[in-house]
C-alpha positions in Angstrom: 25.3 43.6 111.6 23.6 45.6 108.8 26.5 44.9 106.4 26.3 41.2 107.2 22.6 41.3 106.4 23.3 43.0 103.1 26.0 40.5 102.2 23.7 37.7 103.0 21.1 39.2 100.8 23.6 39.3 97.9 24.2 35.6 98.4 20.5 35.0 98.5 20.1 36.7 95.2 22.0 34.0 93.4 19.2 31.6 94.5 16.6 33.7 92.6 17.9 34.8 89.3 21.3 34.9 87.6 22.4 38.0 85.8 22.5 35.9 82.6 18.7 36.0 82.6 18.5 39.8 82.3 19.7 42.6 80.1 20.5 45.9 81.8 18.8 48.7 79.8 18.7 51.8 82.1 20.1 53.2 85.3 19.0 56.1 87.5 21.4 57.2 90.2 20.7 59.6 93.2 23.5 60.6 95.5 24.1 62.9 98.4 26.7 65.7 97.8 30.1 65.3 99.4 31.5 66.7 102.6 30.6 70.4 103.2 31.0 73.2 105.6 28.2 73.9 108.1 25.2 75.8 106.6 24.2 77.8 109.7 26.9 78.3 112.3 25.6 79.5 115.7 26.2 82.9 117.1 29.1 82.1 119.4 30.9 79.9 116.9 34.6 80.5 116.8 35.2 79.2 113.3 34.9 81.9 110.6 34.1 82.0 106.9 37.8 82.4 106.2 38.5 79.1 108.0 36.2 77.3 105.7 37.5 79.0 102.6 40.9 77.5 103.2 39.5 74.0 102.7 36.7 74.8 100.3 34.6 77.7 99.2 33.0 78.9 102.5 29.9 78.3 104.6 27.6 75.6 103.3 30.0 74.8 100.4 31.6 71.6 99.3 35.0 71.1 100.8 38.1 69.6 99.0 37.3 66.4 100.9 33.8 66.4 99.4 35.3 66.9 95.9 37.5 63.8 96.4 34.6 61.8 97.7 32.7 62.4 94.5 35.6 61.8 92.2 36.0 58.4 94.0 32.3 57.7 93.5 32.6 58.6 89.9 35.5 56.2 89.5 33.4 53.4 91.1 30.5 54.2 88.7 33.0 54.1 85.8 34.2 50.7 86.9 30.6 49.4 87.2 28.9 50.8 84.1 31.5 52.1 81.7 34.2 49.4 81.8 31.5 46.8 81.7 30.4 48.2 78.3 27.0 49.4 79.4 27.9 53.1 79.0 30.1 54.4 76.2 33.9 54.9 76.8 33.5 58.5 75.7 30.9 60.7 77.2 27.7 61.1 75.1 25.2 63.6 76.4 22.4 61.8 74.6 23.2 58.7 76.7 24.1 60.2 80.0 22.2 63.0 81.9 22.8 64.9 85.1 20.4 66.9 87.2 21.2 68.9 90.3 19.5 71.1 92.8 20.4 74.8 92.5 23.1 74.6 95.2 26.8 74.9 94.7 27.6 71.8 96.7 25.4 69.5 94.6 26.4 71.1 91.3 30.1 70.7 92.2 29.5 67.2 93.4 28.0 66.3 90.0 31.0 67.8 88.2 33.5 66.0 90.4 31.5 62.8 89.9 31.7 63.3 86.1 35.4 63.8 86.4 35.7 60.4 88.1 33.5 58.7 85.4 35.3 60.2 82.5 38.8 61.4 83.7 40.1 62.0 80.2 37.4 64.4 79.2 38.1 67.2 81.7 37.6 69.8 79.0 34.0 68.7 78.3 31.5 71.0 80.0 29.0 68.8 81.8 25.5 69.4 80.5 23.5 69.5 83.7 19.9 70.4 84.4 19.6 72.8 87.3 16.1 74.2 88.0 16.5 77.9 88.7 14.3 78.1 91.9 15.7 75.8 94.6 12.6 76.5 96.7 10.2 75.1 94.1 12.3 72.1 92.9 10.1 69.5 94.6 11.6 66.6 92.7 15.1 67.0 94.0 14.5 69.0 97.2 12.1 67.5 99.7 12.0 70.8 101.6 10.6 72.7 98.6 7.9 75.2 99.3 4.7 73.3 100.2 2.1 74.7 102.5 0.4 71.4 102.8 3.5 69.7 104.1 4.1 72.5 106.5 0.6 72.1 107.9 1.0 68.3 108.2 4.3 68.8 110.1 2.5 71.3 112.4 -0.3 68.7 112.9 2.2 66.0 113.7 3.3 68.0 116.7 0.0 67.1 118.3 0.9 63.4 118.3 1.7 62.0 121.7 4.9 60.4 120.2 6.2 63.8 119.3 5.2 65.5 122.5 6.8 62.7 124.5 10.2 63.3 123.0 10.0 67.1 123.0 8.6 67.5 126.5 11.0 65.0 128.0 13.3 66.5 130.7 16.4 65.3 128.9 15.4 67.2 125.8 14.4 70.4 127.5 17.6 70.3 129.6 19.7 69.8 126.4 18.0 72.7 124.6 18.6 74.9 127.7 22.3 74.1 127.9 22.8 74.5 124.1 21.1 77.9 124.2 23.6 79.0 126.8 26.6 77.7 124.9 25.5 79.0 121.5 24.2 82.4 122.4 20.8 81.8 120.8 17.5 80.1 121.7 17.6 76.5 120.6 14.4 74.6 119.9 13.2 71.6 117.9 13.2 73.6 114.7 16.7 74.9 114.7 18.4 72.3 116.9 19.8 70.3 113.9 22.2 73.2 113.1 24.2 72.6 116.3 25.2 68.9 115.8 25.6 69.6 112.1 28.0 72.5 112.7 30.0 70.6 115.4 30.2 67.5 113.2 31.6 69.5 110.3 34.2 71.3 112.4 35.4 68.2 114.2 35.8 66.4 110.9 37.7 69.2 109.1 39.6 70.8 112.0 40.5 67.9 114.3 43.7 69.4 115.6 42.2 72.7 117.0 38.5 71.7 117.5 38.8 70.6 121.1 40.9 73.6 122.0 38.5 76.1 120.6 35.3 74.3 121.8 36.5 73.6 125.4 32.9 72.8 126.5 32.6 70.0 124.0 32.4 66.3 125.1 31.7 63.0 123.4 28.9 62.4 125.9 27.2 65.7 124.9 27.6 65.0 121.2 26.1 61.5 121.7 23.0 63.0 123.3 22.7 65.5 120.5 23.0 62.9 117.8 20.4 60.6 119.5 17.9 63.5 119.6 18.8 64.6 116.1 18.1 61.1 114.7 14.6 61.1 116.3 13.8 64.6 114.9 15.0 63.6 111.5 12.7 60.6 111.5 9.8 62.7 112.6 10.6 65.2 109.8 10.5 62.3 107.4 7.0 61.2 108.6 8.3 58.1 110.4 5.8 58.1 113.2 4.6 54.9 114.9 1.3 56.4 115.9 0.4 58.4 112.7 -3.3 59.0 112.9 -4.9 62.2 114.0 -8.6 62.8 113.5 -8.6 60.0 110.9 -5.6 61.3 108.9 -2.5 59.2 108.5 -0.1 62.1 109.0 3.1 60.1 108.5 1.9 58.7 105.2 0.8 62.1 103.9 4.2 63.6 104.8 6.1 60.8 103.1 3.9 61.3 100.0 4.8 64.9 99.8 8.5 64.3 100.4 9.2 61.2 98.2 6.3 61.5 95.8 7.6 63.9 93.2 11.0 62.2 92.9 9.5 58.7 92.9 7.1 59.8 90.1 9.9 61.3 88.1 12.0 58.1 88.4 9.1 55.8 87.5 8.0 58.0 84.6 11.4 57.7 83.0 11.5 53.9 83.6 8.0 53.5 82.1 9.0 55.5 79.0 12.2 53.4 78.6 10.3 50.2 79.1 7.7 51.3 76.5 10.4 52.1 74.1 11.7 48.5 74.3 8.2 46.9 74.2 6.8 46.3 70.7 3.2 46.3 71.9 3.7 49.7 73.6 5.4 51.2 70.6 2.4 50.4 68.6 0.2 52.6 70.8 0.3 56.4 70.9 3.4 56.3 73.2 5.9 57.4 70.7 9.5 56.7 71.8 11.4 59.9 71.6 15.0 60.0 70.6 15.9 61.4 74.0 14.5 58.4 75.9 15.5 55.8 73.3 19.2 56.7 73.6 19.2 57.6 77.3 20.8 54.9 79.5 21.9 56.8 82.6 20.2 59.6 84.5 21.7 61.0 87.8 20.3 63.2 90.5 22.9 65.2 92.5 21.0 65.9 95.7 20.9 65.9 99.5 20.7 63.5 102.4 17.1 64.1 103.1 16.1 63.5 99.5 18.0 60.3 99.3 16.5 59.2 102.6 12.9 60.0 101.4 13.5 57.6 98.5 14.6 54.9 100.9 11.5 55.5 103.1 9.2 55.1 100.0 10.8 51.6 99.5 10.5 50.8 103.3 14.3 50.8 103.6 14.5 53.7 106.1 16.4 51.5 108.6 19.2 51.0 106.1 20.9 54.1 107.3 20.0 53.8 111.0 23.7 53.4 112.0 24.7 56.6 110.1 25.1 59.9 112.0 21.7 61.5 112.3 20.1 58.4 110.8 20.4 59.9 107.3 22.8 58.8 104.5 26.4 60.0 104.9 28.3 62.2 102.4 28.5 60.8 98.9 26.1 57.9 99.6 24.3 56.8 96.5 21.4 54.7 95.3 21.2 53.1 91.8 17.8 52.0 90.4 18.6 49.6 87.5 16.0 48.6 84.9 16.4 45.2 83.3 14.5 43.3 80.6 14.2 39.5 81.1 15.6 37.8 78.1 13.0 35.0 78.0 9.8 37.1 77.8 11.1 40.7 77.6 9.3 41.7 80.8 10.8 44.6 82.8 12.5 44.1 86.2 14.3 46.4 88.5 17.1 46.2 91.0 18.1 48.7 93.7 21.9 49.1 94.5 23.3 51.0 97.5 26.8 52.4 98.1 27.8 53.8 101.4 31.4 55.2 101.4 31.5 55.4 105.2 30.8 51.6 105.6 33.5 49.0 106.0 33.0 48.2 102.3 33.1 51.8 100.9 33.6 50.8 97.3 31.0 48.0 97.4 27.8 48.2 95.4 25.3 46.3 97.5 22.1 44.8 96.0 19.4 45.8 98.6 16.5 44.7 96.4 15.9 41.6 98.6 15.4 43.9 101.6 12.4 45.6 99.9 9.4 44.0 101.6 7.3 43.7 98.5 10.2 42.0 96.6 10.2 39.0 98.9 13.9 38.4 98.9 14.4 38.4 95.1 17.5 40.0 93.6 15.5 41.3 90.5 12.0 42.5 91.3 9.2 42.9 88.8 8.7 46.4 87.5 5.0 46.0 88.4 6.1 45.8 92.0 7.8 49.2 91.6 4.7 50.6 90.1 2.6 49.3 93.0 5.0 50.8 95.5 4.6 54.1 93.6 0.8 53.8 93.6 0.6 52.8 97.2 2.7 55.6 98.5 1.6 58.7 96.6 -0.9 60.4 94.4 -0.4 63.4 92.0 0.0 66.5 94.1 -2.6 68.7 92.5 -5.0 71.3 93.9 -2.8 71.6 96.9 -3.7 75.2 97.6 -7.4 74.4 98.0 -6.7 71.3 100.0 -4.5 73.3 102.4 -7.1 75.9 103.0 -9.8 73.4 103.5 -7.6 71.5 105.9 -7.1 74.5 108.0 -10.8 75.4 108.1 -12.2 71.9 108.8 -9.7 71.1 111.5 -7.3 68.9 109.6 -9.9 66.3 108.9 -9.3 65.3 105.3 -7.0 62.9 103.6 -6.7 61.6 100.0 -7.8 58.0 99.9 -5.8 56.3 97.2 -7.1 52.8 97.3 -10.1 51.2 95.4 -11.8 49.8 98.5 -15.4 50.7 98.9 -16.7 51.2 102.5 -19.3 48.7 103.6 -21.9 51.5 104.0 -21.6 52.6 100.4 -23.6 50.7 97.7 -22.7 51.2 94.0 -25.9 52.0 92.2 -24.9 53.5 88.8 -21.9 53.9 86.5 -21.2 56.2 83.6 -18.2 55.4 81.5 -16.7 57.7 78.8 -14.0 56.2 76.6 -12.0 57.2 73.6 -12.0 54.9 70.6 -9.1 52.6 69.9 -6.2 52.9 67.5 -7.2 54.2 64.0 -5.8 55.0 60.6 -4.8 58.6 60.0 -7.7 61.1 59.6 -6.9 62.3 56.1 -4.4 62.7 53.3 -1.6 65.3 53.1 0.0 66.7 50.1 3.4 64.9 49.7 2.1 62.3 52.2 4.8 59.7 52.6 2.2 56.9 53.0 0.0 56.1 50.0 -3.8 56.0 50.7 -4.0 52.5 49.3 -1.9 51.2 52.2 -4.7 51.9 54.7 -6.6 48.6 54.4 -7.2 47.8 58.0 -10.6 48.0 59.7 -12.5 48.1 56.4 -10.0 50.4 54.7 -9.7 54.1 54.3 -9.0 57.0 56.6 -10.1 57.4 60.2 -11.1 53.7 60.6 -10.6 51.6 63.7 -7.8 49.1 63.2 -7.5 45.6 64.5 -5.1 47.0 67.1 -7.8 49.5 68.1 -10.4 46.7 68.3 -8.0 44.7 70.6 -7.5 47.8 72.8 -11.3 48.2 73.2 -11.7 44.4 73.8 -9.2 44.6 76.6 -10.9 47.6 78.1 -14.2 45.7 77.9 -12.6 42.8 79.8 -11.4 45.3 82.5 -14.9 46.7 82.8 -16.3 43.1 83.0 -13.9 42.3 85.9 -15.0 45.5 87.6 -18.8 45.4 87.1 -19.9 42.0 85.8 -17.7 39.6 87.7 -18.5 41.5 90.9 -22.2 41.0 90.4 -23.1 44.6 89.8 -24.3 43.8 86.3 -25.7 40.5 85.0 -23.3 38.1 83.5 -25.0 38.6 80.1 -26.1 41.7 78.3 -29.4 43.0 79.8 -31.0 45.8 77.7 -32.7 47.1 80.9 -29.4 47.5 82.7 -27.0 48.7 80.0 -27.2 51.5 77.4 -24.4 52.2 75.0 -24.2 55.5 73.1 -21.7 56.4 70.4 -21.0 59.3 68.1 -22.2 58.5 64.6 -18.6 57.7 63.5 -17.3 54.3 62.3 -14.4 54.1 64.7 -16.5 54.9 67.8 -19.2 52.5 66.8 -16.8 49.7 66.2 -15.0 50.6 69.4 -18.3 50.1 71.3 -18.9 46.8 69.6 -15.4 45.6 70.5 -15.8 46.8 74.0 -19.1 44.9 74.4 -17.5 41.8 73.0 -14.9 42.0 75.8 -17.5 42.8 78.4 -20.2 40.3 77.6 -18.6 37.5 75.6 -18.0 34.7 78.1 -18.3 31.1 78.9 -21.6 31.7 80.7 -23.4 32.5 77.4 -26.9 31.2 76.7 -27.3 29.9 73.2 -30.8 30.3 71.9 -31.5 33.0 74.5 -28.8 35.6 73.9 -28.1 34.7 70.3 -29.2 32.1 67.7 -28.1 28.5 68.5 -27.1 27.8 64.9 -23.9 26.6 63.2 -21.6 29.4 62.2 -22.8 31.9 64.8 -19.7 33.0 67.0 -20.2 31.2 70.3 -20.7 33.6 73.1 -21.3 36.6 70.9 -24.5 38.6 71.5 -25.0 41.8 69.4 -25.4 44.8 71.7 -27.3 47.8 70.3 -25.1 50.9 69.8 -27.1 54.1 69.9 -26.3 57.5 68.4 -28.0 60.9 68.3 -27.4 61.9 64.7 -24.2 63.1 63.0 -21.3 64.0 65.3 -21.5 67.6 64.0 -24.9 67.9 65.7 -24.3 65.7 68.8 -22.9 68.2 71.3 -23.2 65.8 74.3 -20.9 63.1 72.9 -18.8 65.2 70.6 -17.0 68.3 71.9 -16.4 69.3 68.3 -20.0 69.6 67.3 -20.9 72.6 65.1 -21.2 75.7 67.3 -21.0 79.3 66.0 -20.8 80.7 69.5 -17.7 78.6 70.2 -16.0 79.8 67.0 -16.7 83.4 68.0 -15.3 82.8 71.5 -12.2 81.3 70.0 -11.7 84.4 67.8 -12.0 86.6 70.9 -9.6 84.3 72.9 -7.0 84.6 70.1 -6.8 88.3 70.7 -5.4 87.6 74.2 -1.8 88.0 75.2 -1.2 84.3 75.8 -2.4 83.2 72.4 -0.6 86.0 70.6 2.7 85.1 72.4 2.2 81.6 71.2 1.7 82.3 67.5 4.4 84.9 67.5 6.9 82.6 69.2 10.0 81.6 67.2 9.1 77.9 67.6 5.6 78.4 66.2 6.8 80.4 63.2 9.7 78.0 62.4 7.6 74.8 62.7 4.5 76.1 60.8 6.8 77.5 58.0 8.7 74.2 57.8 5.6 72.0 57.7 3.9 74.3 55.2 6.8 74.0 52.8 7.1 70.2 53.3 3.5 69.4 52.6 2.7 72.2 50.2 -0.2 73.6 52.3 -0.4 76.6 54.6 -0.5 75.3 58.1 -1.4 77.4 61.1 -2.8 76.9 64.6 -6.2 75.7 63.1 -4.9 72.8 61.0 -1.5 71.9 62.2 -3.0 69.0 64.0 -3.5 67.3 60.7 0.2 66.9 60.2 0.8 65.9 63.8 -2.0 63.3 63.7 -0.8 61.8 60.4 2.8 61.5 61.4 2.0 60.2 64.9 -0.2 57.4 63.4 2.2 56.6 60.6 5.0 56.1 63.2 2.8 53.4 64.6 1.8 51.6 61.4 4.5 52.6 58.8 7.5 53.5 60.9 10.1 52.5 58.4 8.5 54.7 55.7 8.5 57.7 57.9 12.1 57.2 59.1 13.2 56.9 55.5 12.0 60.5 54.7 14.9 62.9 54.5 13.0 65.6 56.4 12.0 63.4 59.3 13.9 63.2 62.6 12.8 62.5 66.2 13.7 66.1 67.0 11.3 67.3 64.3 8.4 65.3 65.7 9.2 66.3 69.3 9.1 70.0 68.2 5.8 69.3 66.4 4.5 67.6 69.6 5.6 70.5 71.8 3.6 72.9 69.5 0.5 70.7 69.3 -0.1 70.4 73.1 -0.7 74.1 73.7 -2.8 74.2 70.5 -5.0 71.5 72.0 -5.2 73.4 75.3 -6.3 76.5 73.4 -9.0 74.8 71.3 -10.2 73.2 74.5 -10.7 76.7 76.1 -7.9 76.5 78.6 -6.7 80.1 78.5 -4.8 81.7 81.3 -5.6 84.4 82.1 -9.2 83.5 81.3 -10.5 87.0 80.6 -10.1 88.4 77.1 -11.9 91.6 76.0 -13.9 91.4 79.2 -15.2 87.9 78.5 -14.3 84.8 80.5 -13.4 82.9 77.4 -12.2 79.8 79.4 -15.5 79.3 81.1 -17.7 80.1 78.1 -15.7 77.8 75.7 -15.8 75.0 78.3 -19.6 75.5 78.5 -19.8 74.6 74.8 -17.4 71.7 74.9 -17.7 69.8 78.2 -20.8 71.5 79.5 -23.4 69.4 77.6 -21.8 66.1 78.6 -21.3 66.8 82.3 -24.9 68.1 82.6 -26.2 65.0 80.8 -24.3 62.8 83.3 -25.4 65.0 86.2 -29.1 64.9 85.2 -29.1 61.1 84.8 -27.4 60.7 88.2 -30.0 63.0 89.8 -32.8 61.0 88.2 -31.3 57.7 89.4 -30.9 59.2 92.9 -34.6 60.2 92.9 -35.6 56.8 91.8 -33.7 55.3 94.8 -35.5 57.8 97.2 -39.0 57.4 95.8 -39.2 54.2 93.8 -42.9 54.5 93.0 -42.3 57.7 91.0 -39.5 56.2 89.0 -40.2 55.3 85.3 -39.4 51.8 84.1 -36.4 52.8 82.0 -34.5 54.4 84.9 -35.7 51.9 87.5 -33.4 49.2 86.1 -30.7 51.2 84.3 -27.3 50.7 85.9 -24.6 51.3 83.3 -24.4 54.1 80.6 -21.5 54.2 78.2 -20.3 56.9 75.8 -18.0 55.7 73.0 -16.4 58.9 71.8 -13.2 60.8 71.0 -10.1 62.2 72.7 -11.4 65.8 72.6 -14.6 64.8 74.4 -12.9 62.8 77.1 -10.6 65.8 77.6 -13.5 68.2 77.7 -15.1 66.3 80.5 -11.8 66.2 82.4 -11.4 69.9 81.9 -14.8 70.9 83.3 -14.0 68.7 86.3 -10.6 70.5 86.7 -8.8 67.2 86.0 -7.1 68.0 82.7 -3.6 67.4 84.1 -4.3 63.7 84.9 -3.9 62.9 81.2 -0.1 63.4 81.1 0.9 65.6 84.0 1.8 69.3 84.2 4.9 68.8 82.1 2.8 67.8 79.1 -0.2 70.1 79.8 -2.7 70.1 76.9 -2.1 66.5 75.9 -5.3 64.8 74.9 -6.2 61.3 76.1 -4.6 58.2 74.5 -6.5 55.4 72.7 -8.9 53.5 74.9 -8.5 55.9 77.7 -11.6 55.9 80.0 -13.3 57.9 82.6 -15.6 56.2 85.2 -18.1 58.2 87.1 -19.6 55.9 89.8 -22.6 56.8 91.9 -23.0 55.4 95.4 -25.7 55.5 98.1 -24.9 55.5 101.8 -27.0 52.7 103.5 -26.9 54.6 106.7 -28.2 58.1 105.9 -29.4 57.4 102.3 -27.2 60.2 101.0 -25.4 60.0 97.6 -21.7 60.2 96.7 -19.8 60.0 93.4 -16.3 58.8 92.6 -14.3 59.5 89.4 -11.6 57.1 88.1 -9.4 57.5 85.0 -7.5 54.9 82.9 -4.8 56.4 80.6 -4.7 53.5 78.2 -4.8 49.7 78.1 -1.4 49.5 79.7 -2.6 51.4 82.8 -5.0 50.7 85.6 -7.9 52.8 86.8 -6.8 55.4 89.3 -9.1 57.3 91.6 -8.9 61.0 90.8 -11.9 62.3 92.8 -9.7 63.8 95.5 -8.3 66.2 93.0 -11.7 67.8 92.2 -12.2 71.1 93.9 -14.8 70.8 96.5 -14.2 67.1 97.3 -11.8 68.1 100.0 -9.3 65.3 99.1 -11.9 62.6 99.5 -12.2 59.5 97.3 -16.0 59.5 97.7 -17.5 63.0 97.2 -20.9 64.4 97.9 -23.1 64.3 94.8 -23.9 68.0 95.3 -20.3 68.9 94.3 -20.8 67.2 90.9 -24.1 68.9 90.4 -22.6 72.3 91.3 -19.8 71.7 88.8 -22.3 70.8 86.1 -24.3 73.9 86.9 -21.2 76.1 86.7 -20.7 74.9 83.1 -24.3 74.5 82.0 -25.1 76.2 78.7 -27.5 79.1 79.3 -30.2 77.6 77.1 -30.8 74.5 74.9 -27.5 73.7 73.2 -28.8 74.1 69.6 -30.1 77.6 70.5 -27.1 78.4 72.7 -24.6 77.8 69.8 -26.4 80.3 67.6 -26.1 83.1 70.2 -22.8 85.0 69.8 -21.2 86.4 72.9 -22.3 89.9 73.8 -22.7 92.4 76.6 -24.3 89.9 78.9 -21.0 88.0 78.9 -18.8 90.9 79.9 -17.3 90.4 83.3 -17.3 93.0 86.1 -14.5 95.6 85.5 -13.0 94.8 88.9 -12.4 91.2 88.0 -11.3 92.1 84.5 -8.6 94.5 85.9 -7.4 91.8 88.3 -6.8 89.2 85.7 -5.5 91.7 83.0 -3.4 93.9 85.3 -0.2 95.0 83.5 1.6 94.3 86.8 1.5 90.5 86.7 2.6 90.2 90.3 -0.3 92.3 91.3 -2.7 90.1 89.3 -1.2 87.0 90.9 -1.6 88.5 94.4 -5.2 89.1 93.7 -5.7 85.6 92.3 -4.2 84.2 95.5 -6.4 86.4 97.7 -9.5 85.5 95.7 -8.8 81.7 95.9 -8.3 82.0 99.6 -11.4 84.0 100.1 -13.5 81.7 98.0 -12.1 78.5 99.5 -12.7 79.9 103.0 -16.3 80.7 102.3 -16.9 77.3 100.7 -15.5 75.4 103.6 -17.5 77.4 106.2 -20.9 77.5 104.5 -20.5 74.2 102.6 -21.5 75.6 99.2 -19.8 75.8 95.8 -18.4 78.7 93.9 -21.3 78.6 91.4 -23.8 79.5 94.2 -21.9 82.5 95.5 -23.7 85.2 93.5 -22.9 88.6 94.7 -20.6 87.7 97.5 -17.6 89.5 96.0 -18.4 93.2 95.3 -16.5 95.7 93.2 -14.5 98.0 95.5 -15.5 101.0 93.5 -19.1 100.0 92.6 -22.0 98.3 94.2 -22.7 95.8 91.4 -21.8 92.2 92.3 -19.0 90.3 90.6 -20.8 87.7 88.5 -18.1 86.4 86.1 -14.4 85.7 86.0 -14.1 83.5 89.1 -16.6 80.8 88.0 -19.5 82.7 89.6 -23.0 82.6 88.0 
């Protein structure tokens, strides 16, 4: 029946698009390993390790049958992608990549698969990525170590649906009988081992299986497989009744199982799509050689991982007829990325191959079965992105969320949509954006691009280009849709509602002007009211005042690089630390800085290497051919430079780990001077607006009507605010930690009031660039307990934690001294020569702090003197964000 449905879907696809309309540009494959021996034989099992070694390598290992299955799959892949001309006839590791979990059976499956793809290249050693720690490989192993998932699975056992199955007399009777047969206690957690073991033995030793297991019957096996399928679905989060105390348990489990893999797949598809898109190539998203040449990426994995990907696509029933309900050995899924020839837009297609079906060699297009694809054979890549956004969010701050979950009775859940509850009213918005695309900041010795070529945006270095103006115009249109079109702001510029502040720099001022043009230039303009009704005046354009607070070097609120002696002194102290010393003494640092210094006839170090990276990055956008014609340039060169620049940016931003150097919490103190002024400016304004809402008669005229406050600023300022909020990884993920925000990236800090109890909440959203949409990131802020709308007190406490100790101008003149030395106990914890001991203390400390927070409902910054030195009576006042 299912095969018939799939075949009919293939016929249906011809009604939608023909393959002639699309060019295949990228393929990602994920398969289950081949046939294996059982992983955990039971106590009374008669088959031994030696039995399994005769047909493979032993317990849990790939059998010879499994090897053959993957050679056959590889041959089918060769037929589909190599002989068609999509992949090269000879293996090219730049075009084809393999990744496997750290298990022999998946690694050997990948090698056998490769042998089928390229049978004449048996001497080629397959370059395969294998993460060392299987337990922490959450991309390819859905059962990686994850306390949150374990807690969710524990919570799910309270669902009536689960209890009904486990407490049924048939289940308890089956467990009892199997316990007697196997010689061990069988329960819901270890039950799967029994049908798995019997299935493997019956498949591989059919002649003697019945004789050895005289108690075995087909009826008993059928009962086991039926129960096994139900448990497997529960493990995958497939509950019909998924809510417990307001938490959608099934959805959260699916996020944690499928999320990392889905994110990895879509990240690579996005990069590939950007490489092929001229408009994207003109942004900061440089197309690396790796992704430009890559055409095929394969994951060698397990049944549960493949199944988790199917569940994320709402295709979990595809394998319902399989044993256990999960994909059979050597089943595979192929996610194909296409570009439509007519408009160059990206589309995707999902192909499934099941070797145990009646059509084992057939690649079936299952895209039409994906609900959001509505029967189409090629589905818009936007749909894939929406599936990704609907089904998961980045898995950050899991530790704190887990602890809070325990202590508040499993009552939280990350809300990922942009819906606003009826009881919440939006009352104020802060927006902090980075300027748009600009010319390079300055000239280099031996610069490949002549200064006279920079003519855009008024000409010269550091100026906003027309492309940058367009980016900000588009951002303004987005903000108009969000706040003007919805009625929150007037349809025209209202000086009482809107205030725009910029650093005193051309590119940020012009970005603000371009943004306002997108936000307030519309068909509903009022000639003679908003602007002169005269010939020659641009219709619909009203000049919007752009304010600044003096030179950027003195504006520490809007510029995280304002002049500050204290910050410079703190950086000098931080540079003495082990982390920084390891960085500047690394082989990569020494090689790159030496090479760059020689190329550009200037001594480049940590302090000024950014100038080279900045210049080349921007030249690759505007003068790509000139750069590529340089004998010294290669994509590998820029990638190495990029890899070195990210930690440099993290260091200059204050993100040191461990944070204690020479007894000073350099991380916290540097963040105070960078993001501290801005977060406190925002917090103070939100507090004033909140007070105005509570006592209107005491509110001044300015704040009474103010509803929208914008900062037009720089990448380092946007990053500094994210860093003090603990959100620095939302910029580019953990893999590119330290990356600063892209052009026209934007943070929204929205303030809400609850109509019922009149309390106040905030929400933070982030847009990576004009090709992205705003994503809610509030749930990732420590103290928000996974909620989209967070108590305003959390924001105020965060601001207080990073508040400069006195007015910023004065604070920057005070060099760090004895008053900044942390308690010896904390210093020893973070600087212990035994790193494992230090990590253990960090774990204990985080648990203790989180526990106190959740119980007494206060933030870390208020816990003065809670933690006491074990050898002294003085309170710990630094090193763990305590004040």
